[in-house]
XYZ file of C-alpha atoms in Angstrom:
507
model
C 159.557 17.649 44.590
C 160.063 17.849 48.330
C 162.115 21.013 47.907
C 159.335 22.659 45.892
C 156.772 21.655 48.529
C 158.928 23.139 51.262
C 159.290 26.390 49.291
C 155.521 26.635 48.774
C 154.855 25.869 52.442
C 157.381 28.474 53.557
C 155.957 31.088 51.199
C 152.440 30.230 52.351
C 153.481 30.644 55.984
C 155.027 34.058 55.268
C 151.905 35.129 53.374
C 149.601 34.060 56.257
C 151.788 35.883 58.756
C 151.770 39.036 56.617
C 147.987 38.921 56.164
C 147.407 38.271 59.907
C 149.714 41.140 60.878
C 147.989 43.491 58.435
C 144.543 42.560 59.731
C 145.677 42.961 63.348
C 147.155 46.359 62.543
C 143.968 47.446 60.776
C 141.864 46.200 63.697
C 144.037 48.140 66.166
C 143.733 51.260 64.027
C 139.941 50.834 63.854
C 139.690 50.237 67.608
C 141.928 53.230 68.321
C 139.904 55.505 66.021
C 136.641 54.205 67.526
C 137.919 54.785 71.078
C 139.103 58.296 70.175
C 135.716 59.050 68.609
C 133.871 57.841 71.741
C 136.194 59.849 74.022
C 135.752 62.945 71.880
C 131.981 62.473 71.921
C 131.949 62.043 75.715
C 134.055 65.155 76.178
C 131.623 67.149 74.048
C 128.612 65.812 75.931
C 129.968 65.973 79.500
C 133.304 67.756 79.761
C 135.321 67.009 82.859
C 135.008 69.836 85.382
C 137.557 70.234 88.129
C 135.507 71.365 91.121
C 138.651 72.495 92.912
C 139.312 75.032 90.136
C 135.761 76.398 90.443
C 135.964 76.583 94.247
C 139.310 78.348 94.052
C 137.709 81.155 92.018
C 134.676 81.445 94.320
C 136.410 81.403 97.711
C 137.956 84.919 97.694
C 134.496 86.490 97.292
C 132.941 84.676 100.287
C 133.262 86.486 103.623
C 132.884 85.719 107.320
C 130.514 87.962 109.264
C 130.589 88.556 112.998
C 127.763 90.539 114.577
C 127.564 92.003 118.063
C 123.871 92.269 118.784
C 122.115 94.778 120.963
C 121.577 93.316 124.415
C 117.801 92.947 124.113
C 118.260 90.906 120.917
C 120.356 88.183 122.541
C 118.456 85.040 123.395
C 119.125 83.476 126.794
C 119.883 80.159 125.133
C 122.152 81.621 122.444
C 125.149 79.703 123.722
C 123.451 76.806 125.458
C 123.358 74.631 122.394
C 125.136 71.373 123.166
C 126.882 71.198 119.810
C 128.167 74.765 120.128
C 129.485 73.985 123.607
C 131.319 70.883 122.378
C 132.902 72.867 119.558
C 134.075 75.643 121.891
C 135.633 73.084 124.218
C 137.402 71.494 121.250
C 138.770 74.827 119.989
C 139.974 75.801 123.465
C 141.617 72.421 124.097
C 143.201 72.087 120.655
C 144.085 75.650 119.744
C 143.819 77.569 123.007
C 140.967 79.672 121.570
C 138.039 80.654 123.775
C 135.579 82.980 122.012
C 134.122 84.087 125.344
C 137.469 84.969 126.926
C 137.725 88.513 125.587
C 137.123 90.509 128.755
C 134.411 93.099 129.197
C 130.697 92.381 129.090
C 129.667 89.004 127.680
C 127.743 89.884 124.543
C 127.882 86.829 122.297
C 128.527 87.334 118.614
C 126.296 85.945 115.907
C 128.455 84.272 113.280
C 127.354 84.219 109.672
C 128.513 84.311 106.090
C 128.073 86.502 103.043
C 129.453 87.115 99.579
C 130.570 90.137 97.591
C 128.448 91.078 94.577
C 130.560 93.893 93.153
C 134.128 95.231 93.450
C 133.078 98.261 95.545
C 132.259 96.179 98.641
C 128.524 95.368 98.619
C 127.868 92.072 100.426
C 124.748 89.879 100.455
C 123.825 88.020 103.645
C 120.730 86.942 105.600
C 118.507 89.383 107.442
C 118.532 87.220 110.574
C 122.340 87.419 110.694
C 122.442 91.225 110.938
C 119.015 91.968 112.440
C 119.440 94.052 115.599
C 123.176 94.448 115.008
C 125.177 96.957 116.987
C 128.430 96.134 115.204
C 129.051 94.186 111.981
C 132.571 92.968 111.222
C 133.512 91.381 107.899
C 136.616 89.252 107.369
C 137.759 88.456 103.843
C 139.367 85.151 102.922
C 143.173 85.374 102.742
C 143.119 89.185 102.698
C 145.650 89.722 105.454
C 143.263 92.248 107.017
C 141.842 91.382 110.433
C 138.371 92.774 109.713
C 136.354 95.528 108.081
C 133.594 97.417 109.874
C 130.477 97.038 107.704
C 127.503 99.344 107.228
C 123.958 97.984 107.004
C 122.446 99.239 103.736
C 119.053 97.544 103.934
C 117.212 94.428 105.046
C 114.101 92.509 104.037
C 112.449 90.159 106.524
C 110.092 88.497 104.023
C 112.945 87.016 101.990
C 115.413 86.960 104.918
C 117.938 88.951 102.893
C 120.155 91.903 103.807
C 122.758 94.056 102.105
C 125.829 95.408 103.891
C 128.880 97.310 102.618
C 132.545 97.612 103.455
C 134.999 100.262 102.286
C 138.203 99.151 100.595
C 140.740 100.914 98.411
C 141.139 97.782 96.307
C 138.832 96.263 93.720
C 137.365 93.294 95.543
C 136.549 89.865 94.048
C 132.839 89.223 93.567
C 130.289 86.639 92.446
C 127.453 86.794 89.924
C 123.948 85.395 90.297
C 123.015 82.465 88.064
C 119.900 81.833 85.974
C 117.861 79.363 88.051
C 115.104 78.890 85.477
C 117.029 75.952 84.003
C 117.920 74.463 87.389
C 116.971 70.791 87.753
C 116.658 68.465 90.705
C 119.887 66.468 90.814
C 122.154 69.258 89.553
C 125.463 69.393 91.488
C 126.028 72.329 93.855
C 128.375 73.395 96.624
C 128.012 75.670 99.641
C 130.695 77.964 101.047
C 130.526 79.553 104.470
C 131.609 80.015 108.038
C 130.082 77.114 110.023
C 130.780 77.407 113.765
C 133.355 80.094 112.951
C 135.391 77.773 110.708
C 135.612 80.126 107.729
C 136.206 78.991 104.187
C 134.409 75.665 104.612
C 133.151 74.042 101.391
C 130.539 71.271 101.205
C 129.162 69.558 98.114
C 125.761 68.107 97.231
C 122.879 68.272 94.783
C 119.614 70.111 94.320
C 117.171 67.972 96.328
C 113.987 69.904 95.498
C 112.749 73.247 94.175
C 109.991 75.685 95.118
C 109.908 74.778 98.804
C 107.603 77.066 100.829
C 109.283 76.792 104.247
C 108.285 80.249 105.459
C 104.581 80.805 106.004
C 105.064 84.586 106.243
C 107.299 84.952 103.215
C 107.168 84.468 99.444
C 108.225 80.815 99.383
C 110.194 79.364 96.474
C 113.291 78.083 98.252
C 115.864 75.660 96.886
C 116.442 72.508 98.946
C 119.887 70.891 98.988
C 121.692 68.061 100.761
C 124.994 69.975 100.809
C 125.950 70.214 104.491
C 124.846 73.574 105.935
C 125.408 74.377 109.610
C 125.186 77.314 111.967
C 127.324 80.073 110.571
C 126.577 79.175 106.939
C 123.683 81.647 106.887
C 124.117 84.211 104.127
C 126.743 82.221 102.244
C 126.320 81.252 98.598
C 124.955 78.010 97.166
C 126.901 77.754 93.930
C 126.558 75.980 90.611
C 129.308 73.333 90.561
C 129.749 73.798 86.807
C 130.093 77.594 86.706
C 130.641 78.867 90.248
C 127.737 81.308 89.883
C 125.353 81.843 92.804
C 122.127 79.841 92.639
C 120.893 80.897 96.067
C 121.626 82.372 99.486
C 121.866 79.718 102.228
C 119.348 80.551 104.924
C 118.032 77.601 106.955
C 118.263 73.921 107.835
C 115.913 71.390 109.347
C 117.653 69.817 112.329
C 117.004 67.987 115.572
C 120.640 68.076 116.688
C 121.799 71.600 115.888
C 123.884 70.261 112.989
C 123.250 69.328 109.379
C 120.895 66.453 108.558
C 121.228 66.956 104.820
C 118.151 69.189 104.546
C 119.157 72.765 103.837
C 117.428 75.676 102.122
C 118.554 78.657 100.069
C 116.723 81.747 98.810
C 116.920 81.388 95.004
C 118.778 83.915 92.873
C 115.546 84.745 91.031
C 114.176 86.210 94.281
C 117.452 87.523 95.705
C 118.567 89.539 92.677
C 115.622 92.019 92.484
C 115.468 92.349 96.280
C 119.175 93.190 96.502
C 118.848 95.696 93.641
C 116.095 97.534 95.548
C 118.051 97.464 98.794
C 121.089 98.845 96.993
C 119.074 101.659 95.405
C 116.614 102.645 98.140
C 117.571 100.679 101.272
C 114.141 99.010 101.414
C 111.868 96.759 99.386
C 108.457 97.825 98.120
C 106.592 95.015 96.408
C 103.847 95.018 93.862
C 100.338 94.578 95.303
C 97.260 92.971 93.769
C 94.903 92.935 96.759
C 93.442 89.434 96.811
C 93.562 86.437 99.083
C 93.716 83.188 97.200
C 93.597 79.485 97.967
C 94.801 76.320 96.264
C 92.871 74.930 93.319
C 92.748 71.174 93.902
C 91.376 68.442 91.604
C 87.874 68.672 93.053
C 87.673 72.458 92.697
C 89.044 72.278 89.152
C 86.404 69.717 88.140
C 83.577 71.614 89.795
C 84.306 74.854 87.910
C 85.234 73.250 84.596
C 89.028 73.621 84.583
C 90.907 70.866 82.731
C 93.602 70.757 85.417
C 94.273 72.328 88.831
C 96.148 75.575 88.121
C 96.216 79.130 89.420
C 94.820 80.605 92.605
C 91.134 80.694 93.592
C 90.152 84.166 94.806
C 88.618 83.912 98.282
C 88.581 87.656 99.055
C 89.112 90.918 97.197
C 90.451 93.844 99.250
C 88.371 97.032 98.853
C 89.932 99.749 96.666
C 92.688 97.373 95.541
C 94.069 96.934 92.011
C 92.168 93.638 91.850
C 88.834 95.293 92.693
C 89.476 98.146 90.253
C 90.222 95.665 87.445
C 87.020 93.682 88.049
C 88.436 90.552 89.700
C 85.736 88.828 91.764
C 85.507 86.227 94.513
C 85.368 82.817 92.832
C 87.631 83.786 89.924
C 90.722 81.679 89.315
C 93.809 83.739 88.447
C 95.742 81.681 85.885
C 98.198 84.274 84.523
C 99.814 87.570 85.489
C 100.969 89.123 82.258
C 102.636 86.374 80.256
C 103.579 84.370 83.354
C 101.436 81.310 84.000
C 100.411 80.627 87.596
C 101.034 76.882 87.747
C 100.496 76.686 91.498
C 98.847 79.127 93.896
C 101.970 79.692 96.013
C 103.762 81.306 93.047
C 101.208 84.108 92.640
C 102.421 86.316 95.563
C 106.035 86.156 94.366
C 105.138 86.906 90.746
C 103.026 89.910 91.750
C 105.668 91.101 94.220
C 108.299 91.253 91.475
C 106.190 93.475 89.203
C 107.315 97.129 89.560
C 104.851 99.607 91.093
C 102.792 101.384 88.410
C 103.223 98.658 85.796
C 100.269 98.216 83.429
C 99.717 94.530 82.820
C 96.826 92.085 82.731
C 95.463 89.242 84.793
C 94.044 86.211 83.056
C 91.156 84.741 85.026
C 88.882 81.744 84.605
C 85.225 82.617 85.188
C 82.050 80.847 84.065
C 83.907 78.358 81.906
C 85.852 81.050 80.002
C 89.312 82.595 80.205
C 89.131 86.399 80.442
C 91.909 89.007 80.339
C 91.487 91.974 82.675
C 93.798 95.047 82.468
C 95.373 95.905 85.809
C 97.822 98.452 87.256
C 100.069 97.167 90.039
C 100.137 99.444 93.092
C 102.051 99.927 96.316
C 100.734 97.764 99.206
C 97.820 99.219 101.126
C 98.055 99.247 104.926
C 94.449 98.039 105.078
C 95.692 94.710 103.749
C 98.004 93.413 106.532
C 98.820 90.258 104.586
C 100.421 92.251 101.783
C 101.811 95.370 103.411
C 105.542 95.485 104.014
C 105.171 98.352 106.458
C 103.786 97.663 109.931
C 101.715 99.944 112.143
C 103.710 99.701 115.348
C 101.202 101.804 117.317
C 98.968 98.791 117.953
C 101.786 96.383 118.768
C 102.322 95.876 122.469
C 104.600 92.841 122.437
C 107.041 93.971 119.747
C 109.734 91.323 120.230
C 109.817 88.231 117.984
C 112.670 86.668 119.964
C 110.330 84.508 122.017
C 110.127 80.746 121.702
C 107.513 81.005 118.916
C 109.093 83.900 117.027
C 105.965 86.093 116.786
C 104.816 89.617 117.507
C 101.354 89.875 119.035
C 98.876 92.677 119.644
C 95.954 93.103 121.996
C 92.563 92.789 120.299
C 90.736 96.120 120.068
C 88.532 97.866 117.497
C 91.531 98.796 115.380
C 93.023 95.294 115.235
C 89.574 93.721 114.713
C 89.169 95.846 111.585
C 92.763 95.488 110.409
C 92.851 91.679 110.684
C 89.113 90.968 110.120
C 88.757 89.392 113.588
C 85.341 88.133 114.612
C 83.564 89.882 117.499
C 83.549 86.764 119.684
C 87.322 86.240 119.451
C 89.429 86.773 122.577
C 93.174 86.479 123.050
C 95.997 88.124 121.101
C 96.415 88.548 117.348
C 99.610 87.667 115.465
C 100.977 90.838 113.842
C 104.302 89.428 112.648
C 105.865 86.001 112.193
C 109.650 85.846 112.227
C 111.033 84.084 109.130
C 111.988 80.452 109.756
C 110.737 80.479 113.348
C 108.766 77.737 115.111
C 105.555 79.650 114.369
C 106.429 79.838 110.683
C 107.399 76.181 110.605
C 104.062 75.062 112.077
C 101.935 77.303 109.856
C 100.981 80.142 112.218
C 100.159 83.250 110.164
C 99.670 86.978 110.569
C 96.042 87.573 111.577
C 95.690 84.335 113.561
C 94.297 84.715 117.088
C 95.940 82.782 119.922
C 93.287 82.020 122.537
C 95.078 79.537 124.765
C 98.581 78.169 125.411
C 98.591 74.771 127.112
C 96.187 75.194 130.074
C 96.484 79.006 130.248
C 93.744 81.197 128.743
C 95.158 84.191 126.844
C 93.428 87.531 127.444
C 96.153 89.997 126.452
C 99.835 90.296 125.561
C 100.824 90.139 129.226
C 99.192 86.737 129.742
C 100.625 85.548 126.404
C 104.183 86.478 127.412
C 103.679 84.828 130.805
C 102.439 81.625 129.136
C 105.493 81.435 126.877
C 107.794 82.012 129.840
C 106.123 79.098 131.629
C 106.736 76.883 128.583
C 110.430 77.838 128.492
C 110.862 77.235 132.222
C 109.147 73.846 132.138
C 111.331 72.533 129.276
C 108.284 70.716 127.884
C 108.809 69.096 124.509
C 105.290 69.915 123.272
C 103.197 73.065 123.462
C 99.463 73.044 122.592
C 97.926 76.236 121.230
C 94.247 77.002 120.593
C 94.173 79.070 117.411
C 91.341 80.939 115.708
C 91.593 81.637 111.985
C 88.504 83.259 110.498
C 85.540 81.366 111.962
C 87.514 78.210 112.667
C 89.062 77.236 115.994
C 91.637 74.456 116.133
C 94.382 73.140 118.371
C 97.894 72.838 116.997
C 100.729 71.023 118.747
C 104.206 72.524 118.471
C 107.310 70.474 119.097
C 109.462 73.017 120.904
C 112.772 71.183 120.476
C 112.356 70.859 116.733
C 114.456 73.498 115.024
C 114.172 75.040 111.612
C 117.611 76.461 112.124
C 118.722 79.803 110.750
C 122.269 78.487 111.320
C 123.455 81.685 112.899
């Protein structure tokens, strides 16, 4: 009896062990299959991207640019920046390199970046990097060639873009522009450039914001990023971390130190691509012209005219003999569409119109009297009678034709011609702004073409001579703040400019 009991117990033990082992094995197989399924699903949703591989493909197409400027273009404080001085001392102490110790006349170089866009040698960079250049030298990454002499093909101050070209017997590496319409805040990006002459520097970040209007005289739709951008990064690419394609052209930073504070800006590919194509074909940019001045539609305006939401641009003025006047657009209309493109915010209207080719037949959708109306319109070349839209400037009335002052503006004396051209009131005295340099102090603080400067600090402005003298006094005094009395239309107002605040073009 005991023997039988022992046999049953032993068999029962073996059976339990077998069943337990089988269950454990099945559980492991299930867990393994489940884990593999999750891993496979994750890989499909968010495949692992090796940024180093992407950067390695991009780097050969990014170039260093060194520009010798004409003497009158060099600012007195070009090399007085404390951060630049510290860096030069470091390079001289560590590597025995002194960029100023080259003999001959001391004509400081402007350092910038750029990138190749085709194998024949066309290079995109910033206008402010090559503006006023006497010599442009391009150095390729790891090419073994000391430098290529580059030719300036064309430049566009409104977008701060320029196109240069080098000659090479080889097919050169190049980058493609990306589609930014699907770009989202938070997308990963990286910048490549030549900060402080340290070529081939890569920094990583994200898209911090879109559609930033940082340039009061330009078209405004810049990309903001926290990827570190410093002086010398200008003209380099801001790239998609997933594809390596160019999302924008690095152009400016907000800084109080001369270095990166994590607020950088790039001209988006959607603006850069058509501008570069025109520069490549004709050497200049001619934009579409509508001939209106518009203002923002806020909640109160929208409610008062019967719009469900604040969209479009409210027409404040129609230029005589313009496409807008010919099509029947009136003061008080709200332009809500150009062709099939909706005008979600007023600031987008100038860019959308600018990108429409000259001679194109399209339509403008307007809101008038509680109804949406479509008006046929033919886009024309800018008219010189509209100084806010014309890309060509009448230099005959410009007396102070240098924007390299502390404000970054060109000014003209007020006479009958400028009164008519800029619609200046008869009682206005001073000087009129005829050009605002992109990303200058004037641009940063909202000074626009057509504004009249009547006073700088305690000095009354009567003409360009007194204006230049006033700015020289500001520079000599090293004052942190400058107060300007400005007249815009019928309105006079004081604006205070912080002179040591820099919207840096990271040259």
